[in-house]
Amino acid sequence: MSVQTIQAFSEKARSDAELGSALKACQKIKELRALARDNGFEIHEDSLYPPNEPQFTEDQLSERLVKALLRA
């Protein structure tokens, strides 16, 4: 799994309002990964965390996932 897959999923969520809303509703990593998988993207959890660069923006994620993934 590469960061490019996460980036592609993030871009799709930005361009698809319904997917973007579903992503924002995710409260847990497993929910985010299931949503990605349902949309054709296989994301491994360890690829989401630092030292990898964040591929999502704060406005794309729930407050809980912002704290987990963006270290805000």
mmCIF file with all atom_site columns, C-alpha atoms in Angstrom:
data_model
loop_
_atom_site.group_PDB
_atom_site.id
_atom_site.type_symbol
_atom_site.label_atom_id
_atom_site.label_alt_id
_atom_site.label_comp_id
_atom_site.label_asym_id
_atom_site.label_entity_id
_atom_site.label_seq_id
_atom_site.pdbx_PDB_ins_code
_atom_site.Cartn_x
_atom_site.Cartn_y
_atom_site.Cartn_z
_atom_site.occupancy
_atom_site.B_iso_or_equiv
_atom_site.pdbx_formal_charge
_atom_site.auth_seq_id
_atom_site.auth_comp_id
_atom_site.auth_asym_id
_atom_site.auth_atom_id
_atom_site.pdbx_PDB_model_num
ATOM 1  C CA . MET A 1 1  ? 0.000   0.000  0.000  1.00 0.00 ? 1  MET A CA 1
ATOM 2  C CA . SER A 1 2  ? 1.357   3.344  -0.931 1.00 0.00 ? 2  SER A CA 1
ATOM 3  C CA . VAL A 1 3  ? 0.664   6.887  0.078  1.00 0.00 ? 3  VAL A CA 1
ATOM 4  C CA . GLN A 1 4  ? -0.472  7.468  -3.508 1.00 0.00 ? 4  GLN A CA 1
ATOM 5  C CA . THR A 1 5  ? -3.546  5.297  -2.870 1.00 0.00 ? 5  THR A CA 1
ATOM 6  C CA . ILE A 1 6  ? -4.468  7.361  0.179  1.00 0.00 ? 6  ILE A CA 1
ATOM 7  C CA . GLN A 1 7  ? -3.905  10.517 -1.840 1.00 0.00 ? 7  GLN A CA 1
ATOM 8  C CA . ALA A 1 8  ? -6.152  9.230  -4.647 1.00 0.00 ? 8  ALA A CA 1
ATOM 9  C CA . PHE A 1 9  ? -8.912  8.383  -2.160 1.00 0.00 ? 9  PHE A CA 1
ATOM 10 C CA . SER A 1 10 ? -8.594  11.814 -0.566 1.00 0.00 ? 10 SER A CA 1
ATOM 11 C CA . GLU A 1 11 ? -8.847  13.506 -3.979 1.00 0.00 ? 11 GLU A CA 1
ATOM 12 C CA . LYS A 1 12 ? -11.928 11.453 -4.874 1.00 0.00 ? 12 LYS A CA 1
ATOM 13 C CA . ALA A 1 13 ? -13.532 12.446 -1.557 1.00 0.00 ? 13 ALA A CA 1
ATOM 14 C CA . ARG A 1 14 ? -12.872 16.112 -2.361 1.00 0.00 ? 14 ARG A CA 1
ATOM 15 C CA . SER A 1 15 ? -14.538 15.836 -5.768 1.00 0.00 ? 15 SER A CA 1
ATOM 16 C CA . ASP A 1 16 ? -17.496 13.645 -4.694 1.00 0.00 ? 16 ASP A CA 1
ATOM 17 C CA . ALA A 1 17 ? -19.711 15.432 -2.160 1.00 0.00 ? 17 ALA A CA 1
ATOM 18 C CA . GLU A 1 18 ? -21.458 12.235 -1.035 1.00 0.00 ? 18 GLU A CA 1
ATOM 19 C CA . LEU A 1 19 ? -18.166 10.437 -0.445 1.00 0.00 ? 19 LEU A CA 1
ATOM 20 C CA . GLY A 1 20 ? -16.768 13.515 1.268  1.00 0.00 ? 20 GLY A CA 1
ATOM 21 C CA . SER A 1 21 ? -19.716 13.562 3.682  1.00 0.00 ? 21 SER A CA 1
ATOM 22 C CA . ALA A 1 22 ? -19.294 9.851  4.379  1.00 0.00 ? 22 ALA A CA 1
ATOM 23 C CA . LEU A 1 23 ? -15.581 10.382 5.072  1.00 0.00 ? 23 LEU A CA 1
ATOM 24 C CA . LYS A 1 24 ? -16.327 13.258 7.441  1.00 0.00 ? 24 LYS A CA 1
ATOM 25 C CA . ALA A 1 25 ? -18.773 10.994 9.313  1.00 0.00 ? 25 ALA A CA 1
ATOM 26 C CA . CYS A 1 26 ? -16.115 8.348  9.994  1.00 0.00 ? 26 CYS A CA 1
ATOM 27 C CA . GLN A 1 27 ? -15.126 8.281  13.665 1.00 0.00 ? 27 GLN A CA 1
ATOM 28 C CA . LYS A 1 28 ? -12.688 5.367  13.577 1.00 0.00 ? 28 LYS A CA 1
ATOM 29 C CA . ILE A 1 29 ? -9.832  4.290  11.353 1.00 0.00 ? 29 ILE A CA 1
ATOM 30 C CA . LYS A 1 30 ? -11.622 1.024  10.592 1.00 0.00 ? 30 LYS A CA 1
ATOM 31 C CA . GLU A 1 31 ? -14.614 3.022  9.298  1.00 0.00 ? 31 GLU A CA 1
ATOM 32 C CA . LEU A 1 32 ? -12.342 5.128  7.086  1.00 0.00 ? 32 LEU A CA 1
ATOM 33 C CA . ARG A 1 33 ? -10.620 1.992  5.748  1.00 0.00 ? 33 ARG A CA 1
ATOM 34 C CA . ALA A 1 34 ? -13.988 0.281  5.074  1.00 0.00 ? 34 ALA A CA 1
ATOM 35 C CA . LEU A 1 35 ? -15.249 3.355  3.220  1.00 0.00 ? 35 LEU A CA 1
ATOM 36 C CA . ALA A 1 36 ? -12.083 3.452  1.147  1.00 0.00 ? 36 ALA A CA 1
ATOM 37 C CA . ARG A 1 37 ? -12.338 -0.286 0.396  1.00 0.00 ? 37 ARG A CA 1
ATOM 38 C CA . ASP A 1 38 ? -15.992 0.114  -0.646 1.00 0.00 ? 38 ASP A CA 1
ATOM 39 C CA . ASN A 1 39 ? -14.810 2.734  -3.135 1.00 0.00 ? 39 ASN A CA 1
ATOM 40 C CA . GLY A 1 40 ? -11.972 0.670  -4.590 1.00 0.00 ? 40 GLY A CA 1
ATOM 41 C CA . PHE A 1 41 ? -9.052  1.829  -2.431 1.00 0.00 ? 41 PHE A CA 1
ATOM 42 C CA . GLU A 1 42 ? -7.153  -0.568 -0.165 1.00 0.00 ? 42 GLU A CA 1
ATOM 43 C CA . ILE A 1 43 ? -5.606  1.412  2.689  1.00 0.00 ? 43 ILE A CA 1
ATOM 44 C CA . HIS A 1 44 ? -3.357  -0.132 5.306  1.00 0.00 ? 44 HIS A CA 1
ATOM 45 C CA . GLU A 1 45 ? -3.655  1.576  8.665  1.00 0.00 ? 45 GLU A CA 1
ATOM 46 C CA . ASP A 1 46 ? 0.073   2.060  9.244  1.00 0.00 ? 46 ASP A CA 1
ATOM 47 C CA . SER A 1 47 ? 0.294   4.146  6.060  1.00 0.00 ? 47 SER A CA 1
ATOM 48 C CA . LEU A 1 48 ? -2.000  6.773  7.568  1.00 0.00 ? 48 LEU A CA 1
ATOM 49 C CA . TYR A 1 49 ? 0.221   7.731  10.501 1.00 0.00 ? 49 TYR A CA 1
ATOM 50 C CA . PRO A 1 50 ? 3.393   9.795  10.772 1.00 0.00 ? 50 PRO A CA 1
ATOM 51 C CA . PRO A 1 51 ? 6.124   9.808  9.656  1.00 0.00 ? 51 PRO A CA 1
ATOM 52 C CA . ASN A 1 52 ? 4.043   9.687  6.457  1.00 0.00 ? 52 ASN A CA 1
ATOM 53 C CA . GLU A 1 53 ? 2.778   13.064 5.342  1.00 0.00 ? 53 GLU A CA 1
ATOM 54 C CA . PRO A 1 54 ? -0.969  13.564 5.968  1.00 0.00 ? 54 PRO A CA 1
ATOM 55 C CA . GLN A 1 55 ? -3.015  13.054 2.818  1.00 0.00 ? 55 GLN A CA 1
ATOM 56 C CA . PHE A 1 56 ? -6.259  14.408 4.251  1.00 0.00 ? 56 PHE A CA 1
ATOM 57 C CA . THR A 1 57 ? -7.084  17.949 5.283  1.00 0.00 ? 57 THR A CA 1
ATOM 58 C CA . GLU A 1 58 ? -8.653  18.868 8.593  1.00 0.00 ? 58 GLU A CA 1
ATOM 59 C CA . ASP A 1 59 ? -11.961 19.772 6.945  1.00 0.00 ? 59 ASP A CA 1
ATOM 60 C CA . GLN A 1 60 ? -12.242 16.272 5.399  1.00 0.00 ? 60 GLN A CA 1
ATOM 61 C CA . LEU A 1 61 ? -12.144 14.375 8.687  1.00 0.00 ? 61 LEU A CA 1
ATOM 62 C CA . SER A 1 62 ? -14.135 14.137 11.894 1.00 0.00 ? 62 SER A CA 1
ATOM 63 C CA . GLU A 1 63 ? -12.622 15.829 14.923 1.00 0.00 ? 63 GLU A CA 1
ATOM 64 C CA . ARG A 1 64 ? -11.637 12.443 16.325 1.00 0.00 ? 64 ARG A CA 1
ATOM 65 C CA . LEU A 1 65 ? -9.741  11.418 13.176 1.00 0.00 ? 65 LEU A CA 1
ATOM 66 C CA . VAL A 1 66 ? -8.105  14.838 12.904 1.00 0.00 ? 66 VAL A CA 1
ATOM 67 C CA . LYS A 1 67 ? -6.578  14.244 16.333 1.00 0.00 ? 67 LYS A CA 1
ATOM 68 C CA . ALA A 1 68 ? -5.488  10.717 15.410 1.00 0.00 ? 68 ALA A CA 1
ATOM 69 C CA . LEU A 1 69 ? -4.125  11.338 11.920 1.00 0.00 ? 69 LEU A CA 1
ATOM 70 C CA . LEU A 1 70 ? -3.118  14.979 11.783 1.00 0.00 ? 70 LEU A CA 1
ATOM 71 C CA . ARG A 1 71 ? -1.866  15.343 15.349 1.00 0.00 ? 71 ARG A CA 1
ATOM 72 C CA . ALA A 1 72 ? -3.715  18.641 15.628 1.00 0.00 ? 72 ALA A CA 1
#
